[in-house]
Coordinates of C-alpha atoms in Angstrom, one line a residue:
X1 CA 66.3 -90.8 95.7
X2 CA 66.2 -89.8 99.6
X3 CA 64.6 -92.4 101.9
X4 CA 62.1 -89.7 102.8
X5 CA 60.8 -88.6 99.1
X6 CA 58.0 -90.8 99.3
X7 CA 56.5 -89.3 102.7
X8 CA 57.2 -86.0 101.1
X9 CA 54.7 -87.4 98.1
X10 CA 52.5 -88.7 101.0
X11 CA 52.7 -84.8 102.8
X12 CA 51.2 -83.2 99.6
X13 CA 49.0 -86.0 98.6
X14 CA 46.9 -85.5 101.4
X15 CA 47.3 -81.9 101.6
X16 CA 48.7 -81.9 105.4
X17 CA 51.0 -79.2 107.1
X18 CA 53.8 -80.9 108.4
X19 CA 55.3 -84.4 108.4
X20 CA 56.8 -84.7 112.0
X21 CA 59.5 -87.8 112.8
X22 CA 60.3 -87.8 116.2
X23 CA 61.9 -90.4 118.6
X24 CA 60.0 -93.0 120.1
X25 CA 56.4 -91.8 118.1
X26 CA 55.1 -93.0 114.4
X27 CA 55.5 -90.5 111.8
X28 CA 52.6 -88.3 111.9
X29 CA 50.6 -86.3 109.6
X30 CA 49.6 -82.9 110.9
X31 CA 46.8 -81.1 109.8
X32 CA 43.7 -82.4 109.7
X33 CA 41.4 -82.9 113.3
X34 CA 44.2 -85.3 114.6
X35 CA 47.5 -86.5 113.9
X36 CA 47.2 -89.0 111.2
X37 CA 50.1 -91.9 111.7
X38 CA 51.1 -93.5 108.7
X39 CA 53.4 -96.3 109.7
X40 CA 53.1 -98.9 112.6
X41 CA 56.3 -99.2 114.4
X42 CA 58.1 -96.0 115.9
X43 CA 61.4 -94.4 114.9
X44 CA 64.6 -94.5 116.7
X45 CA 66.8 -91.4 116.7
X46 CA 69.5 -93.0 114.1
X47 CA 66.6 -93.6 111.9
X48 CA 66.0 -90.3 111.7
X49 CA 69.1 -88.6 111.8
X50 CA 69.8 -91.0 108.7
X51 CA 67.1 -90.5 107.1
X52 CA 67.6 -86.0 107.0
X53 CA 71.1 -86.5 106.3
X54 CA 70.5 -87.6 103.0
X55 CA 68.8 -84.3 102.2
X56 CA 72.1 -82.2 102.9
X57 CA 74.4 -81.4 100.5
X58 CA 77.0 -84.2 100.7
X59 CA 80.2 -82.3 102.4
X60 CA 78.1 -81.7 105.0
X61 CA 76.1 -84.8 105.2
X62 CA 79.6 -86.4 106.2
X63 CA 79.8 -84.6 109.5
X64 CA 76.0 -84.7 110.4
X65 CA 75.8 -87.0 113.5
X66 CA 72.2 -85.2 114.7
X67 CA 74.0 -83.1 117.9
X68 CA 73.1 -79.8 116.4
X69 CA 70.0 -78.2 115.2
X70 CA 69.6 -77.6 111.5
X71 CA 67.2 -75.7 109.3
X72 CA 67.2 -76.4 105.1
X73 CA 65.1 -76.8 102.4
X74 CA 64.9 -79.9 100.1
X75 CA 63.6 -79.8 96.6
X76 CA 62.1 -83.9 96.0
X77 CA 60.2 -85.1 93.5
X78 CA 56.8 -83.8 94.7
X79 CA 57.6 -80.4 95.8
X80 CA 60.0 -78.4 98.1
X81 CA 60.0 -79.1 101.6
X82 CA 61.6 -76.8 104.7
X83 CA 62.9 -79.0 107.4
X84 CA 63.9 -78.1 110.5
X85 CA 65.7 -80.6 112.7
X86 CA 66.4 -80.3 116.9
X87 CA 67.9 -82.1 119.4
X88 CA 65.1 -82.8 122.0
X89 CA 65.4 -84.7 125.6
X90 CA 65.6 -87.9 124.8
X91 CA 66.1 -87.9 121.1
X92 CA 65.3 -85.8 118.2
X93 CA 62.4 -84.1 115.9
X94 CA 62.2 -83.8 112.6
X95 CA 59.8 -81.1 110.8
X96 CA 58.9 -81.0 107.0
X97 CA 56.5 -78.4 105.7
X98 CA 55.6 -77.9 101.9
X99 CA 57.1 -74.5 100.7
X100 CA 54.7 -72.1 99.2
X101 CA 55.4 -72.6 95.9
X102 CA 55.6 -76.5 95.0
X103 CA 55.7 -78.4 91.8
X104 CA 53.1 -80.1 90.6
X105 CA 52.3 -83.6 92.6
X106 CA 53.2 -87.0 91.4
X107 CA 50.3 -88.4 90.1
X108 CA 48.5 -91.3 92.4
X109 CA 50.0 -94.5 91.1
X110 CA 53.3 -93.4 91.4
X111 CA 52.8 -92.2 94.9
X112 CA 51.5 -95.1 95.7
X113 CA 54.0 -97.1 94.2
X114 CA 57.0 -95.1 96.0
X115 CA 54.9 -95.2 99.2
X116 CA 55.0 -99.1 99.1
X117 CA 58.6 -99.2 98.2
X118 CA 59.5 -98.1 102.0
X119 CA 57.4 -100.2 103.4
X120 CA 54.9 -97.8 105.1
X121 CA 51.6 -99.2 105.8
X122 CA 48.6 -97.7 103.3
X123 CA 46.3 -95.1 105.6
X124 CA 43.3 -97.5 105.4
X125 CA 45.8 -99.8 107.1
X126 CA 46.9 -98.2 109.6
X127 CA 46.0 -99.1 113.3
X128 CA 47.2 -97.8 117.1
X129 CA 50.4 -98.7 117.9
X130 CA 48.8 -100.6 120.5
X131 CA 46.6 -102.3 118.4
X132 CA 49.9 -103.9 116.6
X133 CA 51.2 -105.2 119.9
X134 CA 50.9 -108.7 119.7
X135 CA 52.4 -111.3 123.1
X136 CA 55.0 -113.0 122.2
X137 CA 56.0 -116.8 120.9
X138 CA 56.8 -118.4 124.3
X139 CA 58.9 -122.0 124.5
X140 CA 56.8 -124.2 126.8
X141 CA 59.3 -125.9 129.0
X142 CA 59.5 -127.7 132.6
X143 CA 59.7 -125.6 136.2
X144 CA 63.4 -124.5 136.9
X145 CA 65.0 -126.9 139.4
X146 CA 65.4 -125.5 142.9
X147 CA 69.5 -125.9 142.9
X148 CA 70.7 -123.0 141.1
X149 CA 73.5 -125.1 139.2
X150 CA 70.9 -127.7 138.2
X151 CA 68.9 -124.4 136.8
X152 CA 71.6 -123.1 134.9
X153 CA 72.5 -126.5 133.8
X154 CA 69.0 -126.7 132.6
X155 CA 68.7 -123.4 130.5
X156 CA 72.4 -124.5 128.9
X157 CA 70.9 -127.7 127.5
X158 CA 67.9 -126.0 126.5
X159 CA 69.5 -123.7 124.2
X160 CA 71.2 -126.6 122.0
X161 CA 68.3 -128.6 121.9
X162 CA 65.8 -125.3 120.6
X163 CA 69.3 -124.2 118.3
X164 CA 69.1 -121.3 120.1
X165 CA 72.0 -118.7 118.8
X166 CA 71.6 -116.8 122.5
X167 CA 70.4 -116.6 126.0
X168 CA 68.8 -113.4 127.7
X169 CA 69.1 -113.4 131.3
X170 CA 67.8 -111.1 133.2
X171 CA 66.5 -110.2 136.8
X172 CA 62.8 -110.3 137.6
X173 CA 62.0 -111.7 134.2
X174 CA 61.5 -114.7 132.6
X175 CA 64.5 -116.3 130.5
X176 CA 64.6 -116.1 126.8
X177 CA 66.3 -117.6 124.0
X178 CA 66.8 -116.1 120.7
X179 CA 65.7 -118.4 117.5
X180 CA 65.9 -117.9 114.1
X181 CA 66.4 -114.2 115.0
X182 CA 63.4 -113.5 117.2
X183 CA 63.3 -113.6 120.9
X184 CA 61.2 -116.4 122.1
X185 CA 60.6 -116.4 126.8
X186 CA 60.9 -119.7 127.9
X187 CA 57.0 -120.2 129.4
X188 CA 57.0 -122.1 132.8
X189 CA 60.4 -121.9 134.1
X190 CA 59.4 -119.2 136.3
X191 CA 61.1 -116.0 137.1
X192 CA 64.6 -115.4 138.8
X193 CA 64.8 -113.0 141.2
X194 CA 68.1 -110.9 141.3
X195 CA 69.5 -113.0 143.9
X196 CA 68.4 -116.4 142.5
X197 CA 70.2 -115.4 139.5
X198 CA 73.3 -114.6 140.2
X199 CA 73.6 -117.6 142.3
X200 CA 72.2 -119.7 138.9
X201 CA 75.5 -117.3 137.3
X202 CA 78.0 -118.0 139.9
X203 CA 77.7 -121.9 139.2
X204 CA 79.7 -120.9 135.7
X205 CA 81.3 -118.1 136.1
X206 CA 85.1 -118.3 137.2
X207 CA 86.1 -116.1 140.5
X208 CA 88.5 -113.5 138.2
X209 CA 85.3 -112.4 136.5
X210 CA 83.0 -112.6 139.5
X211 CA 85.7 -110.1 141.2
X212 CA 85.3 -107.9 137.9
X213 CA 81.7 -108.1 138.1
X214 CA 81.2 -106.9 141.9
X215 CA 84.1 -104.0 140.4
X216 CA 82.4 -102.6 137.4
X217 CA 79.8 -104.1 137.3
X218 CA 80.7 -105.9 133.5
X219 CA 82.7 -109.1 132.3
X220 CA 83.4 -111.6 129.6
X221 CA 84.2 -115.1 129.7
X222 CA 83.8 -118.4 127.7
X223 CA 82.4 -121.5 129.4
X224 CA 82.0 -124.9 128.3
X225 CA 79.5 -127.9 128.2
X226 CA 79.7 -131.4 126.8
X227 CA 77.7 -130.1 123.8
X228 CA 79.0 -126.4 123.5
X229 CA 81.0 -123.7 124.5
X230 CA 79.2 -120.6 125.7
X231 CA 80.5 -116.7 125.1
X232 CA 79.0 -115.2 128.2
X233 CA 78.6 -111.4 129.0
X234 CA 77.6 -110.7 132.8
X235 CA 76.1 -107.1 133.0
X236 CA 73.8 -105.5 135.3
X237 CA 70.6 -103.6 134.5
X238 CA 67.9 -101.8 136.6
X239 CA 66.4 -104.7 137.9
X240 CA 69.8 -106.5 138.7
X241 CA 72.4 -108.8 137.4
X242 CA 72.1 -110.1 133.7
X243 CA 73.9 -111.9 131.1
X244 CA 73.6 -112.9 127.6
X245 CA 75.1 -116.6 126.6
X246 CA 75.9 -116.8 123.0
X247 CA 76.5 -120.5 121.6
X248 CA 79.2 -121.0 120.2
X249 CA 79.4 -124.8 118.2
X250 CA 82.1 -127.4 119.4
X251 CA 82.2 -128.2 115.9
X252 CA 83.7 -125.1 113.4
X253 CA 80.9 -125.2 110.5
X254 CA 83.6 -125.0 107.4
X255 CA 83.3 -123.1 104.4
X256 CA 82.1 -125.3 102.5
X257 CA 79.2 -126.1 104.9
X258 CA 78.5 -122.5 104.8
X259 CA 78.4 -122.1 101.5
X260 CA 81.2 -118.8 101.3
X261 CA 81.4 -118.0 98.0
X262 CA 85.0 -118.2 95.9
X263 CA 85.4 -114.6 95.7
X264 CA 85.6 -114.9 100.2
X265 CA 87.5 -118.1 99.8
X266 CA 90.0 -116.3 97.8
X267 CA 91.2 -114.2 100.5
X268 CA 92.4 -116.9 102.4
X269 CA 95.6 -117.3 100.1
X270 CA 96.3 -113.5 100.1
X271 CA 100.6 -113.4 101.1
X272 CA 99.4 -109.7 103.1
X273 CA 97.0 -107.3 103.7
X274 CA 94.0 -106.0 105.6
X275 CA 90.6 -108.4 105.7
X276 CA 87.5 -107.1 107.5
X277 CA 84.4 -108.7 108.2
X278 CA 81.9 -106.5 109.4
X279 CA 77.9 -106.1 110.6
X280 CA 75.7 -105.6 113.4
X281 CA 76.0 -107.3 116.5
X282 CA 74.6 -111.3 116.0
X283 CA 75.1 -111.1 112.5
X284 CA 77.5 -114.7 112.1
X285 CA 81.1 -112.6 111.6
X286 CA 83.0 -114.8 113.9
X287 CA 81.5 -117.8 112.5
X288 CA 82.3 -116.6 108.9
X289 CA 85.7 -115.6 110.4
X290 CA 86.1 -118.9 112.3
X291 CA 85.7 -121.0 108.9
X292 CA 87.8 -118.8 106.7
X293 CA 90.7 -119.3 109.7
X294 CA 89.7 -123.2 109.2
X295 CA 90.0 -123.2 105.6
X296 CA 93.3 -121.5 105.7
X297 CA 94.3 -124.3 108.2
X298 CA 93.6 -127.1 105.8
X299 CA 94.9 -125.4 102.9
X300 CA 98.1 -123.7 103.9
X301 CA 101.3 -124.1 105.8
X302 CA 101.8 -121.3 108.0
X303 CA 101.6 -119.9 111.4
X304 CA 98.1 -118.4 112.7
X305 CA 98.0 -116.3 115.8
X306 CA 94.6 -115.0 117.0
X307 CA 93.4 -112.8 119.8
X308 CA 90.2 -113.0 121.1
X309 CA 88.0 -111.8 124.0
X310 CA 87.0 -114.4 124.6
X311 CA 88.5 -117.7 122.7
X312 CA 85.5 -118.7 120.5
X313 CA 86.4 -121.2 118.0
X314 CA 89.0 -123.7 118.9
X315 CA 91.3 -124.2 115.7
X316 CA 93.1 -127.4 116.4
X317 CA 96.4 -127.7 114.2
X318 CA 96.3 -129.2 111.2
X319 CA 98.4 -127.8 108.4
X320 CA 99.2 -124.8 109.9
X321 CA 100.5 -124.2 113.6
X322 CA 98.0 -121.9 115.5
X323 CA 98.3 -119.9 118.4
X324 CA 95.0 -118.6 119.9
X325 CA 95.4 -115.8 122.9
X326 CA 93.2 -114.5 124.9
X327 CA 92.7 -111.1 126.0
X328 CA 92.5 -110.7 129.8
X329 CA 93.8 -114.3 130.3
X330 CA 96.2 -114.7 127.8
X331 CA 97.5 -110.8 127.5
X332 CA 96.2 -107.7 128.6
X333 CA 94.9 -106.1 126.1
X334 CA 94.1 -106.3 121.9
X335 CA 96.9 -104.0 121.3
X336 CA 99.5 -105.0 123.3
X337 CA 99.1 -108.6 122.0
X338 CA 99.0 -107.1 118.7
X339 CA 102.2 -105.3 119.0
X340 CA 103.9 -108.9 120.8
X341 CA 102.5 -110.7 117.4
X342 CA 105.2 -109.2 115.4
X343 CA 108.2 -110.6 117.2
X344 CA 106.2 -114.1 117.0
X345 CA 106.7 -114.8 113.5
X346 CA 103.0 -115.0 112.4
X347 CA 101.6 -114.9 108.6
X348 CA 98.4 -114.9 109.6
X349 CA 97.0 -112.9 112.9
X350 CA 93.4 -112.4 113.7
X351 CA 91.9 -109.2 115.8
X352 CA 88.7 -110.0 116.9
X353 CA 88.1 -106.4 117.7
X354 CA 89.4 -103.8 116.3
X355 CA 88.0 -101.2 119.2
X356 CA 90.2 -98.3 119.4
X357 CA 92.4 -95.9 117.7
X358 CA 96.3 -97.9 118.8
X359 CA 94.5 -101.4 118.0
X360 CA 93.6 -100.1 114.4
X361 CA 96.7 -98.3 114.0
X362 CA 98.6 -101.3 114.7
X363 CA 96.3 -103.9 112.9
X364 CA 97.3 -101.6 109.3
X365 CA 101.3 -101.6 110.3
X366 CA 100.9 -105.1 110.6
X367 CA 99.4 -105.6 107.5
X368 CA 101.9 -103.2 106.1
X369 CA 104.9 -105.2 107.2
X370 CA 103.9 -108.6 104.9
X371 CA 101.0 -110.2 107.0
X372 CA 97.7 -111.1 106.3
X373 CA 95.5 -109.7 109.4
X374 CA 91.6 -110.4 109.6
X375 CA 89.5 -108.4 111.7
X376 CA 86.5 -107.3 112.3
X377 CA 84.2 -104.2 112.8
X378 CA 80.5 -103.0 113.7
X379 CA 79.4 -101.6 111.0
X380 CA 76.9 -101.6 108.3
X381 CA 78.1 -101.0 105.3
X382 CA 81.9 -102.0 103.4
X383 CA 82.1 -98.1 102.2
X384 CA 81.0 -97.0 105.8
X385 CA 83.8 -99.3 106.8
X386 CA 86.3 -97.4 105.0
X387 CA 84.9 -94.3 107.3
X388 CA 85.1 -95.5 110.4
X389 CA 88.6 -96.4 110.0
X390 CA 89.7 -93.1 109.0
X391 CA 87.4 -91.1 111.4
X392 CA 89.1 -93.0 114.3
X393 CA 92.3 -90.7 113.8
X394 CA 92.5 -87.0 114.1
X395 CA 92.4 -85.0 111.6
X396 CA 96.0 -84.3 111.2
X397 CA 96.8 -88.0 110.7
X398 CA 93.9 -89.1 108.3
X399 CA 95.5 -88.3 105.1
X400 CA 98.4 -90.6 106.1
X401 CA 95.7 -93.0 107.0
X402 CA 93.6 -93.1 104.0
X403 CA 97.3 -93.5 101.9
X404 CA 97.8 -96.6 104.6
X405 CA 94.2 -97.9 104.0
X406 CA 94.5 -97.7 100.5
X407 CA 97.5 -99.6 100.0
X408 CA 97.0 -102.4 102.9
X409 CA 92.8 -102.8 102.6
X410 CA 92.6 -106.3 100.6
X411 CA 88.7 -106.9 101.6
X412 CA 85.5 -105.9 103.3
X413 CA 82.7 -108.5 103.9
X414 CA 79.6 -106.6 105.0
X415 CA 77.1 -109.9 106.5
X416 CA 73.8 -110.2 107.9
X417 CA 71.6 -113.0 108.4
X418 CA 68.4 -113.8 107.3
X419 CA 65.4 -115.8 108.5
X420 CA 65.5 -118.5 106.0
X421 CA 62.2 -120.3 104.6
X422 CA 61.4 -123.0 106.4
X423 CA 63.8 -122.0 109.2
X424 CA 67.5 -121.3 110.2
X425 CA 69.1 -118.2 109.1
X426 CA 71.6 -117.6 106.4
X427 CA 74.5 -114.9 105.8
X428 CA 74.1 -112.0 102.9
X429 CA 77.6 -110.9 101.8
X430 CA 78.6 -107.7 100.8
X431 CA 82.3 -107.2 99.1
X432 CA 84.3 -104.6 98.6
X433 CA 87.6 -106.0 96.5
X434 CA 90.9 -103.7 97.3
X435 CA 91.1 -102.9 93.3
X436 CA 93.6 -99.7 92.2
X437 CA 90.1 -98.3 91.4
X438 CA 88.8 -98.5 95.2
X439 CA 92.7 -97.6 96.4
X440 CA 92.4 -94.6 94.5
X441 CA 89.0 -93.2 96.1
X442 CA 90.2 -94.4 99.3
X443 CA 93.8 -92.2 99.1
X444 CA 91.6 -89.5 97.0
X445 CA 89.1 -89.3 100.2
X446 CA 86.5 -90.0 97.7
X447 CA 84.4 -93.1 99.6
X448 CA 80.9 -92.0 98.9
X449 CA 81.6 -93.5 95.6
X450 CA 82.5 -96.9 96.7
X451 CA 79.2 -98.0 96.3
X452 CA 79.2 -96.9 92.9
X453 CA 82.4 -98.8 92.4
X454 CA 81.3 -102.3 94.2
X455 CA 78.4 -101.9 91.4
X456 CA 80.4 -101.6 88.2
X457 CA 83.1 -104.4 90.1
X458 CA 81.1 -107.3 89.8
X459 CA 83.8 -109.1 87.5
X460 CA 86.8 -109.2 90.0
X461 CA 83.8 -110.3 92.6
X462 CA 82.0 -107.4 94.7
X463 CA 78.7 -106.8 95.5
X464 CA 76.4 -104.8 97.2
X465 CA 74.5 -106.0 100.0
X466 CA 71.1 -105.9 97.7
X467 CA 72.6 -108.2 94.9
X468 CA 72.9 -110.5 97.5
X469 CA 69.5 -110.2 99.2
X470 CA 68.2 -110.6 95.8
X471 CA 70.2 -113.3 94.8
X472 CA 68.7 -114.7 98.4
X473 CA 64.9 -113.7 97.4
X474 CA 65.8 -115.7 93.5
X475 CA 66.8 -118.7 95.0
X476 CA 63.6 -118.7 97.5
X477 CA 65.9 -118.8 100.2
X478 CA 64.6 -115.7 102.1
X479 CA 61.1 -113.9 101.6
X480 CA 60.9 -110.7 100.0
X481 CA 59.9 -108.8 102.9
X482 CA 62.6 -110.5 104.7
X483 CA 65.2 -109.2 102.4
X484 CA 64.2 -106.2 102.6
X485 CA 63.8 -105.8 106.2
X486 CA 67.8 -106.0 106.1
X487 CA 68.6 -103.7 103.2
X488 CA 69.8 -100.3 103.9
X489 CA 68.9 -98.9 100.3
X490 CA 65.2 -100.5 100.5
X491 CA 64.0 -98.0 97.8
X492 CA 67.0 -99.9 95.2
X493 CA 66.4 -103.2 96.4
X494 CA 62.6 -102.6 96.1
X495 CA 63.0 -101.8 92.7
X496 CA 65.2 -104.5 91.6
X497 CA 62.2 -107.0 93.3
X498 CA 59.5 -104.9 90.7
X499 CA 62.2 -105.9 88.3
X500 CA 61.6 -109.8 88.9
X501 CA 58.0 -109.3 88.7
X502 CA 57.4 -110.0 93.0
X503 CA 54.4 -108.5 93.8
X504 CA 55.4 -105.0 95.3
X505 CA 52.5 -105.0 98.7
X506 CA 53.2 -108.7 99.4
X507 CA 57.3 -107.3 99.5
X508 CA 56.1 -104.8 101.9
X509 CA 53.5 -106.6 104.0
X510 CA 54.0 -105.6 107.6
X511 CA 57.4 -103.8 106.8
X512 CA 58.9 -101.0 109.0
X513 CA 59.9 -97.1 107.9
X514 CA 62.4 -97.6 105.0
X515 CA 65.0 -96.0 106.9

């Protein structure tokens, strides 16, 4: 079932002309006097160029990336639809219009139960975008101190004692710390101008990277405190210099303390291979990465090598000997450390990015030649993971690839976190096991059906990212609506919460388009 179907049932249900999804608006209704909005928060263009791909046929819903326009018909479960999709400026438009000739309509309940299932608000519900607005939690804390160090100092302290997982600096605005997920401005501070910030930056940032900055404008370094160490990126926006501090613990939180599951813990006594740990930006991977490194440290007598940009983590040596390198300082690059880390007789190495074609190409060779290498990834998804790998290389070379993948990938942990009741967050897991079975589809260029096979796997240890959230949602650790908030098959994972008997509208209360 496409994300989209139950819009389509809303389209005929109330008789309208055209379902229009465009970039930076609400879906709208067209047809009646005025637009009619039917859900509160607008769309981004990768939510809709998602959403129409899953309307094309497959072979060419694996090239779709929303760059040209398209025109097609879709038959859902309440009628045929045309679509015709755009590029605009600044994003893109999607049109859906019934066909002349429709099936007959779903009748109410079930349109109403689909309609809920995506989270889109009922029509009696729905308000102005503006109306939805609402000012945000603020952190009432002191006046900044008028030296700049003393400032920075200030903010530092301020995000251990809030257990803040980040700091938002920016110029011309007032400083914000991310907790529990959400953004939170820190009230009564008072607001940094461009050049009262940087000075507040220039008290902690080292002169190599202050050079880089004035150069290109970017750079990445760690800096520490008595009570943390601090991954800092300096950047610069339209209203000046900014930089986000992430906090990184002094102490590594071990996998027990996190609670990774034996299937994860299993991977850390694998002789070789390929490990990835994957998600969104913020989602925990180098913590998750940073105690499966520790528990292979206390279990294991071996040499670990890691390169970083910057050093995170510190792994003292315990049982194992570890090297940990950093890019910039320590080397020049992720690739050419890489390449040096097979003449230093690791068994373990750690990427902590795999960014580009030669890093990846290297990272498999490595894992080829009778090491265990971890790394990890952006992405979403463990089957998308598979994808992005292979679409890295050109076409001539991705068969070799996917034979490569197949016979080095061990692992993918797909994580997010989730707001947790009562506060915190905690991870969500997603595994895909390297079984002859996933090999196969991998070599066979057959990954659409990985999900498919993470779903009948469950007995050597995969899952899918919704058994997880609803393992989460079972063991009220996360609220329904927050685990579906970070699904990416909300219709499924809807579903499987009807299935436990939770209340379908309280799931859905003040959700966002399914998509």
């Amino acid at each position: 079932m496409a994300r989209l179907d139950a819009f389509i049932a809303l389209l005929f249900k109330e008789a309208a002309t055209a379902l229009v999804l465009e970039s930076g608006s609400v879906a709208l209704l067209e047809g009646g006097p005025q637009p009619k909005a039917i859900m509160k928060r607008p769309l981004t263009t990768s939510h809709i160029i998602a959403a129409v791909s899953e309307l094309l046929p497959p072979y060419e819903a694996l090239t779709f990336n929303g760059t040209d326009p398209r025109e097609l018909s879709y038959e859902s479960s309440s009628g045929r639809v045309s679509v015709r999709f755009a590029p605009i400026a600044g994003g893109v438009r999607a049109t859906l219009r019934p066909d002349a000739q429709k099936r007959e309509l779903l009748d109410a309940p079930k349109v109403q139960a689909a309609f809920h299932a995506v989270a889109v608000p009922r029509p009696s519900a729905v308000k102005p975008v503006a109306a939805t607005v609402e000012k945000k939690r603020g952190i009432d804390v002191p006046a900044a101190p008028e030296d700049p160090a003393a400032a920075m100092k200030m903010l530092l302290d301020l995000v251990v004692e809030k257990g803040a997982s980040d700091l938002h600096l920016t110029s011309n605005f007032t400083p914000c710390l991310r907790v529990d997920g959400d953004i939170a401005p820190l009230e009564g501070f008072g607001v940094p101008t461009h050049e009262r910030l940087q000075q507040m930056l220039w008290s902690i940032t080292p002169e190599l990277n202050r050079e880089q900055w004035v150069a290109i404008k970017d750079s990445d370094f760690a800096h520490w405190t008595e009570s943390a160490r601090f991954r800092v990126n300096l950047f610069t926006d339209k209203s000046g210099i900014a930089a986000t501090l992430r906090q990184i613990p002094n102490t590594i939180l071990s996998a027990e303390q996190m609670g990774l599951s034996k299937q994860i813990l299993d991977l850390a006594f694998l002789p070789k291979g390929l490990v990835l740990v994957t998600g969104p930006t913020g989602s925990g991977k180098s913590t998750t990465l940073a105690a499966i490194i520790d528990y292979i440290n206390r279990n294991r007598d071996d040499h670990i090598i890691t390169i970083e940009d910057p050093i995170e983590f510190v792994h003292p040596h315990k049982r194992c000997l570890v090297h940990q390198r950093e890019v910039l300082t320590h080397t020049s690059s992720f690739k050419h450390a890489l390449r040096a880390a097979l003449r230093e007789d690791p068994d373990i190495v750690l990427v902590g990015e795999m960014r580009d074609l030669e890093t990846i190409g290297i990272a498999l060779e490595t894992a080829e030649t009778g090491h265990l290498v971890f790394g990890t990834l952006h992405t979403n998804t463990a089957p998308s993971t598979v994808d992005r790998i292979i679409d890295q290389f050109p076409a001539d070379r991705q068969s070799q690839v996917r034979t490569m993948l197949s016979e080095s990938l061990k692992a993918v942990i797909t994580q997010v976190l989730c707001k947790k009741i009562g506060g915190g967050r905690v991870p969500a897991h997603e595994i895909l096991v390297g079984t002859s079975a996933v090999a196969n589809l991998i070599r066979e260029g057959k990954t659409f059906q990985l999900a498919s096979a993470m779903q009948t796997g469950r007995n050597v240890g995969m899952q899918t990212m919704n058994d997880a959230l609803l393992d989460l949602v079972k063991r009220k650790l996360v609220l329904p609506k927050e685990a579906l908030s970070k699904s990416v098959a909300k219709v499924e994972l809807q579903k499987q919460l009807e299935a436990i008997q939770v209340v379908v509208e309280e799931a859905a209360e003040e959700g966002t388009f399914g998509i």
